[in-house]
Short mmCIF file of C-alpha atoms and ligand atoms in Angstrom, two decimals:
data_model
loop_
_atom_site.label_atom_id
_atom_site.label_comp_id
_atom_site.label_asym_id
_atom_site.label_seq_id
_atom_site.Cartn_x
_atom_site.Cartn_y
_atom_site.Cartn_z
CA MET A 1 51.49 44.47 324.62
CA ALA A 2 54.06 43.07 322.20
CA ASP A 3 57.65 44.32 322.31
CA GLN A 4 59.26 45.89 319.25
CA LEU A 5 61.99 43.91 317.48
CA ILE A 6 64.61 46.13 315.84
CA ILE A 7 65.89 44.99 312.44
CA PHE A 8 69.47 46.06 311.88
CA ASP A 9 70.60 45.41 308.31
CA THR A 10 74.31 44.98 307.65
CA THR A 11 74.22 43.97 303.96
CA LEU A 12 76.32 47.02 303.11
CA ARG A 13 78.96 46.27 305.76
CA ASP A 14 79.18 42.63 306.85
CA GLY A 15 77.49 41.51 303.61
CA GLU A 16 79.96 43.45 301.52
CA GLN A 17 82.86 41.75 303.31
CA SER A 18 81.98 38.58 301.42
CA PRO A 19 84.73 37.95 298.82
CA GLY A 20 83.55 39.37 295.49
CA ALA A 21 80.56 41.25 296.93
CA SER A 22 82.18 44.67 296.91
CA MET A 23 79.81 47.38 295.68
CA THR A 24 80.25 50.86 294.30
CA LYS A 25 78.97 53.89 296.18
CA ASP A 26 75.99 54.21 293.85
CA GLU A 27 75.11 50.55 294.13
CA LYS A 28 75.19 50.91 297.91
CA LEU A 29 72.89 53.90 297.74
CA ARG A 30 70.40 51.95 295.60
CA ILE A 31 70.37 49.13 298.12
CA ALA A 32 70.04 51.61 301.00
CA ARG A 33 66.98 53.13 299.30
CA GLN A 34 65.47 49.67 298.97
CA LEU A 35 66.20 48.97 302.66
CA GLU A 36 64.44 52.23 303.48
CA ARG A 37 61.38 51.08 301.49
CA LEU A 38 61.56 47.81 303.40
CA LYS A 39 61.50 49.92 306.58
CA VAL A 40 64.50 48.41 308.28
CA ASP A 41 65.21 50.27 311.52
CA VAL A 42 68.99 50.54 311.25
CA ILE A 43 71.19 50.44 308.13
CA GLU A 44 74.85 49.70 308.76
CA ALA A 45 76.13 51.60 305.73
CA GLY A 46 79.79 50.61 305.97
CA PHE A 47 83.01 50.92 307.90
CA ALA A 48 83.95 54.56 307.34
CA ALA A 49 87.59 54.32 308.43
CA SER A 50 88.37 51.28 306.28
CA SER A 51 88.83 53.20 303.00
CA ASN A 52 87.97 56.52 301.38
CA GLY A 53 85.40 54.70 299.26
CA ASP A 54 83.65 53.34 302.35
CA PHE A 55 83.75 56.76 304.01
CA ASP A 56 82.11 58.34 300.94
CA ALA A 57 79.45 55.63 300.80
CA VAL A 58 78.53 56.05 304.48
CA GLN A 59 78.41 59.83 304.02
CA LEU A 60 76.26 59.60 300.90
CA ILE A 61 73.81 57.24 302.58
CA ALA A 62 73.70 59.36 305.75
CA ASN A 63 72.87 62.42 303.64
CA SER A 64 70.27 60.66 301.49
CA ILE A 65 68.32 58.21 303.68
CA LYS A 66 66.10 59.89 306.19
CA ASP A 67 63.79 57.23 307.64
CA ALA A 68 66.28 54.72 309.06
CA THR A 69 69.07 55.15 311.59
CA ILE A 70 72.38 55.12 309.70
CA CYS A 71 75.27 53.35 311.35
CA SER A 72 78.99 53.07 310.70
CA LEU A 73 81.22 50.37 312.11
CA SER A 74 84.50 51.42 313.73
CA ARG A 75 87.27 49.65 315.57
CA ALA A 76 87.72 50.70 319.18
CA ASN A 77 90.11 53.58 318.60
CA ASP A 78 89.72 57.36 318.42
CA ARG A 79 90.67 57.69 314.76
CA ASP A 80 88.11 55.13 313.52
CA ILE A 81 85.42 56.58 315.75
CA SER A 82 86.10 60.15 314.60
CA ARG A 83 85.93 59.04 310.93
CA ALA A 84 82.61 57.31 311.60
CA ALA A 85 81.20 60.41 313.32
CA GLU A 86 82.41 62.61 310.48
CA ALA A 87 80.81 60.40 307.80
CA LEU A 88 77.53 60.29 309.73
CA LYS A 89 77.20 64.07 310.20
CA GLY A 90 74.34 64.45 307.72
CA ALA A 91 72.18 61.65 309.17
CA ASN A 92 68.80 62.33 310.78
CA ARG A 93 69.62 59.59 313.25
CA ALA A 94 73.20 58.32 313.51
CA ARG A 95 74.74 55.37 315.31
CA ILE A 96 78.39 54.52 315.89
CA HIS A 97 79.05 50.80 316.22
CA THR A 98 82.39 50.12 317.86
CA PHE A 99 83.91 46.72 318.49
CA ILE A 100 86.90 44.94 320.02
CA ALA A 101 87.54 41.22 320.38
CA THR A 102 87.05 39.69 323.84
CA SER A 103 87.73 35.96 323.38
CA ALA A 104 91.01 34.69 324.84
CA LEU A 105 92.03 33.44 321.40
CA HIS A 106 91.47 36.75 319.63
CA MET A 107 92.96 38.87 322.44
CA GLU A 108 96.13 36.81 322.66
CA LYS A 109 96.75 35.79 319.05
CA LYS A 110 95.21 38.64 317.04
CA LEU A 111 95.27 41.75 319.22
CA ARG A 112 98.24 40.70 321.38
CA MET A 113 96.60 42.50 324.27
CA SER A 114 95.86 41.44 327.83
CA PRO A 115 92.21 41.25 328.98
CA GLU A 116 92.78 44.34 331.18
CA GLN A 117 94.06 46.31 328.19
CA VAL A 118 91.05 45.25 326.12
CA LEU A 119 88.68 46.27 328.93
CA GLU A 120 90.35 49.69 329.19
CA GLN A 121 90.26 50.24 325.43
CA ALA A 122 86.60 49.24 325.21
CA LYS A 123 85.70 51.72 327.97
CA GLN A 124 87.76 54.55 326.50
CA SER A 125 86.33 54.09 323.02
CA VAL A 126 82.72 54.07 324.16
CA ARG A 127 83.41 57.18 326.30
CA PHE A 128 85.00 58.89 323.29
CA ALA A 129 82.20 57.83 320.91
CA ARG A 130 79.50 58.91 323.34
CA ASN A 131 80.81 62.48 323.17
CA LEU A 132 80.25 62.46 319.42
CA CYS A 133 76.97 60.55 319.11
CA ALA A 134 74.06 59.68 321.42
CA ASP A 135 73.43 56.26 319.92
CA ILE A 136 76.35 53.88 320.56
CA GLU A 137 76.44 50.18 319.85
CA PHE A 138 79.22 48.06 321.32
CA SER A 139 80.18 44.57 320.08
CA PRO A 140 82.58 42.24 321.87
CA GLU A 141 83.88 40.48 318.76
CA ASP A 142 83.91 36.67 319.05
CA GLY A 143 81.67 37.34 322.06
CA TYR A 144 80.11 33.88 322.04
CA ARG A 145 83.53 32.23 322.53
CA SER A 146 84.52 34.67 325.28
CA ASP A 147 84.87 33.90 328.97
CA MET A 148 81.53 34.68 330.63
CA ASP A 149 83.00 36.48 333.69
CA PHE A 150 85.24 38.68 331.57
CA LEU A 151 82.46 39.43 329.08
CA CYS A 152 80.14 40.51 331.92
CA ARG A 153 82.82 42.91 333.19
CA VAL A 154 83.37 44.44 329.73
CA ILE A 155 79.65 44.82 329.04
CA GLU A 156 78.88 46.34 332.43
CA ALA A 157 81.73 48.82 331.94
CA VAL A 158 80.69 49.93 328.42
CA ILE A 159 77.07 50.39 329.49
CA ASN A 160 78.34 52.60 332.31
CA GLU A 161 80.26 54.60 329.69
CA GLY A 162 77.05 55.14 327.71
CA ALA A 163 76.66 52.25 325.22
CA THR A 164 72.97 52.07 324.28
CA THR A 165 73.00 48.74 322.39
CA ILE A 166 75.00 45.65 323.30
CA ASN A 167 75.49 43.27 320.40
CA VAL A 168 76.77 39.75 321.10
CA PRO A 169 78.35 38.33 317.93
CA ASP A 170 78.79 34.68 317.17
CA THR A 171 81.58 35.80 314.85
CA VAL A 172 82.57 32.34 313.65
CA GLY A 173 79.14 30.69 313.52
CA TYR A 174 79.95 28.23 316.32
CA ALA A 175 76.75 28.57 318.38
CA ILE A 176 73.85 26.14 318.79
CA PRO A 177 70.38 27.74 319.16
CA GLU A 178 69.58 26.68 322.72
CA LEU A 179 73.11 27.41 323.95
CA TYR A 180 73.26 30.82 322.28
CA GLY A 181 69.81 31.75 323.63
CA ASN A 182 70.91 30.80 327.15
CA PHE A 183 74.21 32.64 326.72
CA ILE A 184 72.34 35.91 326.06
CA LYS A 185 69.93 35.17 328.91
CA THR A 186 72.80 34.58 331.38
CA LEU A 187 74.55 37.75 330.27
CA ARG A 188 71.39 39.79 330.79
CA GLU A 189 70.87 38.25 334.21
CA ARG A 190 74.45 38.71 335.36
CA VAL A 191 75.28 42.18 334.05
CA PRO A 192 73.90 44.49 336.79
CA ASN A 193 73.01 47.39 334.44
CA SER A 194 71.75 45.20 331.59
CA ASP A 195 68.37 46.94 331.57
CA LYS A 196 70.06 50.21 330.47
CA ALA A 197 70.79 48.84 326.97
CA ILE A 198 69.04 47.07 324.13
CA TRP A 199 70.48 43.59 323.53
CA SER A 200 71.27 42.50 320.02
CA VAL A 201 72.19 39.25 318.26
CA HIS A 202 74.64 38.90 315.36
CA CYS A 203 75.08 35.36 314.05
CA HIS A 204 77.18 33.91 311.26
CA ASN A 205 76.05 30.90 309.29
CA ASP A 206 79.05 28.55 309.29
CA LEU A 207 76.96 25.65 310.59
CA GLY A 208 73.78 26.78 308.83
CA MET A 209 72.21 27.98 312.07
CA ALA A 210 72.47 31.78 311.91
CA VAL A 211 68.69 32.30 311.65
CA ALA A 212 67.88 29.68 314.30
CA ASN A 213 70.53 31.09 316.65
CA SER A 214 69.26 34.66 316.20
CA LEU A 215 65.69 33.59 316.92
CA ALA A 216 66.83 31.71 320.05
CA GLY A 217 68.72 34.82 321.15
CA VAL A 218 65.44 36.68 320.92
CA LYS A 219 63.11 34.06 322.35
CA ILE A 220 65.27 32.56 325.10
CA GLY A 221 67.73 35.40 325.62
CA GLY A 222 65.37 38.36 325.38
CA ALA A 223 67.37 40.23 322.72
CA ARG A 224 65.37 42.91 320.93
CA GLN A 225 67.59 43.61 317.93
CA ILE A 226 68.59 41.20 315.18
CA GLU A 227 71.51 41.91 312.85
CA CYS A 228 71.03 40.40 309.43
CA THR A 229 71.65 40.77 305.69
CA ILE A 230 69.57 40.40 302.55
CA ASN A 231 69.93 36.84 301.16
CA GLY A 232 72.17 36.07 304.16
CA LEU A 233 75.09 37.68 302.30
CA GLY A 234 78.29 37.81 304.34
CA GLU A 235 81.74 36.47 305.08
CA ARG A 236 82.25 32.73 304.51
CA ALA A 237 78.80 31.06 304.81
CA GLY A 238 77.19 34.44 305.43
CA ASN A 239 75.05 36.11 308.08
CA CYS A 240 71.53 35.64 309.38
CA ALA A 241 69.17 36.11 306.38
CA LEU A 242 66.82 39.08 306.83
CA GLU A 243 64.02 37.61 304.73
CA GLU A 244 63.99 34.37 306.74
CA VAL A 245 64.23 35.83 310.19
CA VAL A 246 61.61 38.50 309.45
CA MET A 247 59.14 36.05 307.97
CA ALA A 248 59.68 33.64 310.87
CA VAL A 249 58.77 36.36 313.37
CA LYS A 250 55.82 37.56 311.29
CA THR A 251 54.45 34.12 310.39
CA ARG A 252 54.87 32.76 313.94
CA ARG A 253 53.69 35.87 315.75
CA ASP A 254 51.69 33.48 317.94
CA TYR A 255 55.03 32.22 319.33
CA PHE A 256 57.31 35.27 319.26
CA ASN A 257 54.71 37.95 320.08
CA LEU A 258 56.91 40.72 318.66
CA ASP A 259 56.15 43.70 316.44
CA LEU A 260 58.28 44.61 313.44
CA ASN A 261 58.35 47.75 311.30
CA ILE A 262 59.32 45.80 308.18
CA ASP A 263 57.13 46.15 305.07
CA ALA A 264 57.57 42.60 303.77
CA GLN A 265 56.17 43.40 300.30
CA HIS A 266 59.58 44.82 299.40
CA ILE A 267 61.53 41.71 300.38
CA LEU A 268 61.69 40.08 296.95
CA ALA A 269 62.80 43.26 295.19
CA ALA A 270 65.52 43.71 297.82
CA SER A 271 66.69 40.14 297.34
CA ARG A 272 66.79 40.53 293.55
CA MET A 273 68.60 43.82 293.77
CA VAL A 274 71.31 42.50 296.07
CA SER A 275 71.72 39.39 293.96
CA GLN A 276 71.99 41.35 290.72
CA ILE A 277 74.38 43.93 292.10
CA THR A 278 76.72 41.45 293.77
CA GLY A 279 76.35 38.58 291.31
CA PHE A 280 75.55 36.20 294.18
CA VAL A 281 72.81 34.03 292.71
CA VAL A 282 69.94 33.00 295.04
CA GLN A 283 69.54 29.22 295.18
CA PRO A 284 66.12 28.08 293.82
CA ASN A 285 65.11 26.35 297.05
CA LYS A 286 66.06 29.29 299.29
CA ALA A 287 63.30 30.07 301.79
CA VAL A 288 61.06 33.05 300.97
CA VAL A 289 63.03 34.43 297.99
CA GLY A 290 64.14 31.33 296.03
CA ALA A 291 62.46 30.73 292.65
CA ASN A 292 60.83 27.57 294.03
CA ALA A 293 59.87 28.96 297.44
CA PHE A 294 56.19 29.05 296.48
CA ALA A 295 56.17 26.57 293.56
CA HIS A 296 54.18 23.38 293.98
CA ALA A 297 55.28 20.62 291.63
CA SER A 298 53.56 17.57 293.04
CA GLY A 299 50.00 16.97 291.84
CA ILE A 300 48.72 16.38 295.36
CA HIS A 301 50.15 19.70 296.58
CA GLN A 302 48.83 21.62 293.56
CA ASP A 303 45.38 20.15 294.09
CA GLY A 304 45.49 21.01 297.80
CA VAL A 305 46.60 24.61 297.21
CA LEU A 306 43.88 25.16 294.61
CA LYS A 307 41.23 23.92 297.06
CA ALA A 308 42.58 25.80 300.06
CA ARG A 309 45.85 27.68 299.92
CA ASP A 310 46.82 27.02 303.53
CA THR A 311 46.93 23.26 302.97
CA TYR A 312 50.52 23.66 301.81
CA GLU A 313 51.36 27.36 302.19
CA ILE A 314 52.17 29.07 305.47
CA MET A 315 52.84 32.49 303.93
CA ARG A 316 51.29 34.27 300.97
CA ALA A 317 53.72 34.76 298.09
CA GLU A 318 52.23 38.21 297.42
CA ASP A 319 53.04 39.30 300.96
CA VAL A 320 56.76 39.11 300.28
CA GLY A 321 56.55 40.69 296.82
CA TRP A 322 55.89 37.80 294.42
CA SER A 323 53.29 38.92 291.92
CA ALA A 324 50.42 36.60 291.02
CA ASN A 325 50.58 37.61 287.38
CA LYS A 326 54.13 37.09 286.24
CA ILE A 327 53.75 38.15 282.59
CA VAL A 328 53.59 41.85 283.02
CA LEU A 329 54.43 43.85 279.97
CA GLY A 330 55.02 43.54 276.24
CA LYS A 331 55.85 45.46 273.10
CA LEU A 332 52.65 47.48 273.21
CA SER A 333 52.88 48.53 276.85
CA GLY A 334 53.19 52.25 277.34
CA ARG A 335 55.29 54.45 279.55
CA ASN A 336 52.65 54.67 282.27
CA ALA A 337 52.26 50.90 282.52
CA PHE A 338 56.03 50.62 282.73
CA LYS A 339 56.24 53.29 285.46
CA GLN A 340 53.42 51.68 287.42
CA ARG A 341 55.08 48.28 287.28
CA LEU A 342 58.33 49.83 288.54
CA GLN A 343 56.40 51.32 291.43
CA GLU A 344 54.74 47.98 292.22
CA LEU A 345 58.18 46.38 292.24
CA GLY A 346 59.36 48.99 294.72
CA VAL A 347 61.80 50.56 292.27
CA SER A 348 62.02 54.31 292.22
CA LEU A 349 64.29 55.86 289.65
CA GLU A 350 65.89 59.10 290.71
CA SER A 351 64.78 61.36 287.85
CA GLU A 352 62.61 61.60 284.75
CA VAL A 353 65.79 61.30 282.70
CA GLU A 354 66.55 57.92 284.31
CA THR A 355 62.94 56.77 283.84
CA ASN A 356 63.05 57.77 280.16
CA ALA A 357 66.33 55.95 279.64
CA ALA A 358 64.99 52.82 281.38
CA PHE A 359 61.81 52.99 279.28
CA ALA A 360 63.86 53.24 276.08
CA ARG A 361 65.76 50.11 277.09
CA PHE A 362 62.51 48.39 277.94
CA LYS A 363 61.19 49.12 274.42
CA GLU A 364 64.43 47.86 272.92
CA LEU A 365 64.12 44.65 274.93
CA ALA A 366 60.42 44.25 274.06
CA ASP A 367 61.35 44.34 270.36
CA ARG A 368 63.52 41.29 270.91
CA LYS A 369 61.44 39.44 273.50
CA SER A 370 57.68 39.09 273.38
CA GLU A 371 56.93 38.79 277.09
CA ILE A 372 58.63 40.94 279.68
CA PHE A 373 58.64 39.52 283.21
CA ASP A 374 59.27 41.24 286.53
CA GLU A 375 62.73 39.71 286.56
CA ASP A 376 63.49 41.34 283.18
CA ILE A 377 62.41 44.73 284.47
CA LEU A 378 64.56 44.45 287.56
CA ALA A 379 67.57 43.37 285.49
CA LEU A 380 66.96 46.18 283.05
CA VAL A 381 66.79 48.80 285.78
CA ASN A 382 69.95 47.41 287.27
CA ASP A 383 71.64 47.53 283.88
CA GLU A 384 70.38 51.08 283.43
CA SER A 385 71.96 52.25 286.64
CA LEU A 386 75.20 50.53 285.66
CA ALA A 387 75.12 52.43 282.41
CA ASN A 388 74.64 55.72 284.25
CA VAL A 389 77.73 55.42 286.36
CA GLN A 390 80.80 57.07 284.87
CA GLU A 391 82.78 53.87 284.58
CA GLN A 392 86.05 53.22 282.82
CA TYR A 393 84.64 50.53 280.51
CA GLY A 394 81.26 50.49 278.73
CA PHE A 395 79.72 48.01 276.30
CA VAL A 396 78.85 49.22 272.77
CA SER A 397 78.34 46.26 270.40
CA LEU A 398 79.51 42.79 269.54
CA VAL A 399 79.78 40.55 266.48
CA GLN A 400 80.60 36.90 266.81
CA HIS A 401 80.81 33.93 264.50
CA SER A 402 80.71 30.27 265.39
CA GLU A 403 80.18 27.29 263.15
CA THR A 404 80.72 23.58 263.70
CA GLY A 405 84.31 22.70 262.88
CA GLU A 406 85.51 26.33 262.87
CA ARG A 407 87.24 28.26 265.62
CA PRO A 408 84.78 30.84 267.06
CA TYR A 409 85.62 34.49 266.54
CA ALA A 410 84.37 37.71 268.18
CA ARG A 411 84.79 41.41 267.61
CA VAL A 412 83.76 43.62 270.54
CA VAL A 413 83.34 47.38 270.50
CA PHE A 414 83.52 49.01 273.93
CA THR A 415 84.44 52.34 275.48
CA VAL A 416 87.50 53.01 277.60
CA ASP A 417 87.18 56.31 279.46
CA GLY A 418 84.61 57.43 276.91
CA LYS A 419 86.69 56.51 273.81
CA GLU A 420 85.50 53.70 271.54
CA VAL A 421 87.88 50.81 270.90
CA THR A 422 87.46 47.66 268.81
CA SER A 423 89.15 44.44 269.73
CA GLU A 424 88.93 40.96 268.26
CA ALA A 425 89.96 37.45 269.21
CA GLU A 426 89.31 33.76 268.68
CA GLY A 427 88.37 31.40 271.47
CA ASN A 428 87.04 27.98 272.42
CA GLY A 429 83.49 29.26 272.07
CA PRO A 430 81.81 32.61 271.29
CA VAL A 431 81.81 33.67 274.97
CA ASP A 432 85.47 32.79 275.36
CA ALA A 433 86.33 34.65 272.14
CA SER A 434 84.42 37.77 273.28
CA LEU A 435 86.05 37.91 276.70
CA LYS A 436 89.47 37.28 275.18
CA ALA A 437 88.84 40.18 272.78
CA ILE A 438 88.10 42.51 275.71
CA GLU A 439 91.06 41.23 277.70
CA ALA A 440 93.39 41.63 274.70
CA HIS A 441 92.84 45.37 274.96
CA ALA A 442 92.22 45.78 278.72
CA GLN A 443 95.27 43.68 279.75
CA SER A 444 93.92 43.38 283.30
CA GLY A 445 95.83 40.16 283.97
CA ALA A 446 92.91 39.07 286.17
CA GLU A 447 92.14 35.40 286.68
CA MET A 448 88.54 34.30 286.10
CA VAL A 449 87.43 32.26 289.11
CA LEU A 450 83.75 31.93 288.27
CA TYR A 451 81.52 32.21 285.21
CA SER A 452 77.82 31.45 285.50
CA VAL A 453 74.71 31.95 283.36
CA ASN A 454 71.21 32.06 284.73
CA ALA A 455 68.01 32.29 282.67
CA ILE A 456 66.26 35.20 284.37
CA SER A 457 62.71 34.04 283.74
CA GLY A 458 63.23 30.36 283.13
CA SER A 459 62.89 29.72 279.38
CA THR A 460 65.15 29.96 276.31
CA GLU A 461 63.28 33.14 275.40
CA SER A 462 64.38 34.73 278.64
CA GLN A 463 67.31 37.02 279.27
CA GLY A 464 70.54 35.43 280.32
CA GLU A 465 72.07 36.89 283.45
CA VAL A 466 75.80 36.29 283.58
CA THR A 467 78.09 36.57 286.59
CA VAL A 468 81.84 36.80 286.11
CA ARG A 469 84.15 36.66 289.12
CA LEU A 470 87.67 38.02 288.63
CA GLN A 471 90.62 37.84 290.96
CA ASN A 472 93.65 40.08 290.79
CA SER A 473 96.36 40.81 293.37
CA GLY A 474 94.27 39.32 296.17
CA ARG A 475 91.10 41.23 295.25
CA VAL A 476 87.97 39.41 294.14
CA VAL A 477 85.12 41.15 292.30
CA ASN A 478 81.89 40.05 290.67
CA GLY A 479 80.53 41.56 287.47
CA VAL A 480 76.96 41.05 286.29
CA GLY A 481 75.37 41.56 282.86
CA ALA A 482 71.95 40.74 281.42
CA ASP A 483 70.80 40.42 277.81
CA PRO A 484 68.68 38.02 275.73
CA ASP A 485 71.97 37.21 273.94
CA ILE A 486 74.19 35.45 276.49
CA VAL A 487 77.37 36.34 274.61
CA VAL A 488 76.48 40.02 274.97
CA ALA A 489 75.48 39.45 278.62
CA SER A 490 78.91 37.85 279.18
CA ALA A 491 80.76 40.78 277.64
CA LYS A 492 78.74 43.23 279.78
CA ALA A 493 79.48 41.18 282.90
CA TYR A 494 83.20 41.10 282.11
CA LEU A 495 83.33 44.87 281.59
CA HIS A 496 81.36 45.39 284.82
CA ALA A 497 83.90 43.26 286.70
CA LEU A 498 86.82 45.20 285.18
CA ASN A 499 85.21 48.47 286.32
CA LYS A 500 84.98 47.11 289.84
CA LEU A 501 88.58 45.87 289.80
CA HIS A 502 89.79 49.31 288.84
CA SER A 503 87.52 51.36 291.05
CA LYS A 504 88.18 50.27 294.62
CA ALA A 505 91.02 51.26 296.86
CA GLU A 506 92.48 48.91 299.44
CA ARG A 507 90.37 48.59 302.56
CA VAL A 508 90.82 47.40 306.10
CA ALA A 509 88.89 44.25 306.99
CA ALA A 510 86.60 44.44 310.04
CA GLN A 511 87.73 41.10 311.40
CA GLY A 512 91.34 41.59 310.37
O1 KIV B 601 80.89 39.04 313.24
C1 KIV B 601 81.33 39.97 313.93
O2 KIV B 601 81.89 39.78 315.00
C2 KIV B 601 81.16 41.33 313.41
C3 KIV B 601 81.50 42.43 314.36
C4 KIV B 601 82.40 43.43 313.75
C5 KIV B 601 80.23 43.01 314.90
O3 KIV B 601 80.73 41.52 312.31
ZN1 ZN B 602 79.78 39.69 311.50
#
């Protein structure tokens, strides 16, 4: 019989730690719902003690998501652990994930603690957490660069205190697949009570090997939980990508012989949602979810695939959520067709009111654009939920003028705390003029560190999806906006970024 492989998603915690990827509570809940549809086993919803915003998000997700285990990260101290337990009260199944660094470098330079002090604190925290929650995960941070003898002592001790999952992070992405796999294997062989816990892998992608290392941890090391994020989102070069690791285990079941609960049909929608919410664009050649992942350009390949699909395809595009028929709806499509397509895309809007509002926007878009693609619908739904949130700034309308030889001008109408304001400016181009007009009123003082436009469905008729990254007082946020008019999309993205800049309180970093 095949073993079960647990998929632990940390998009909302480790993924969110990526600079600029911060999400609002409602955005996190939308992603959590999509992860539930995807049937991930554990959702790490945040780091409850890091900020009030994170606490609220963990609490909201714990109260709303009933199929997955909901987890909160916490440092190894009583206050953090109590906050995590408090936020998780409403969960059907809750997990507290506590961590402390165990590498000589981190203990000496970061924690300024001796190994014996770290061992004591790890034990105490797991003991404390175990009194509040039955499901306890322990991570020795920078575990892969830790001394093997010391790590064995810490792990044995925390299992004795009641830790049910032992996660071995390659915090800095230093591992090599074979070495990491053997590291987990040795730990499991040397820790006397290793069979009392589930072993987990958590790999960062600094050398581009997070997926390979995780799979080696499973195959060679015998781990039965993988920690990963949608699109590999995460600090620096990111984490192990859920879509890649899941499809590797599914496609090569002959080799891994492991069962997964994941419903892969929802992978693409999850990838799109995370990309649109965070503004982190998915590269076209990204495995499984990139625009070209199933595109065959060469004549020989096209001919082969038409004759027999498996000549050049090892997975079916439909199995991960790509639809065969990409032109889905148009001006004449009705409400039912729209609702059905939403369902097929794995999007469930919370209420009839939301569905009606999304349908109205769909009609508005269909008046301006003859063919509506899946990508348009997903962007529209995302835009709709942005519009629903009571944000400080909201887009109303825009007029711009540009002509060869003249300085472009824009007048933007937007709301500030519900009140309409009009602001105008000139700029180097119509986008520049529009954003300057908004900034002239908002006076955020933020520096723009990235501006990018992406044609959602690949032609000039398509909607432009704009990402704006702003930096202010050490905080980095991404704003996203979509519209067939890229100047309007840019203004929406800028306002979205301003809302994010103003909405989040300071937070404590997990690896700080
Ligand atoms: O990478 C890491 O070490 C982490 C821990 C907090 C689990 O994310
Ligand atoms: Zn991590």
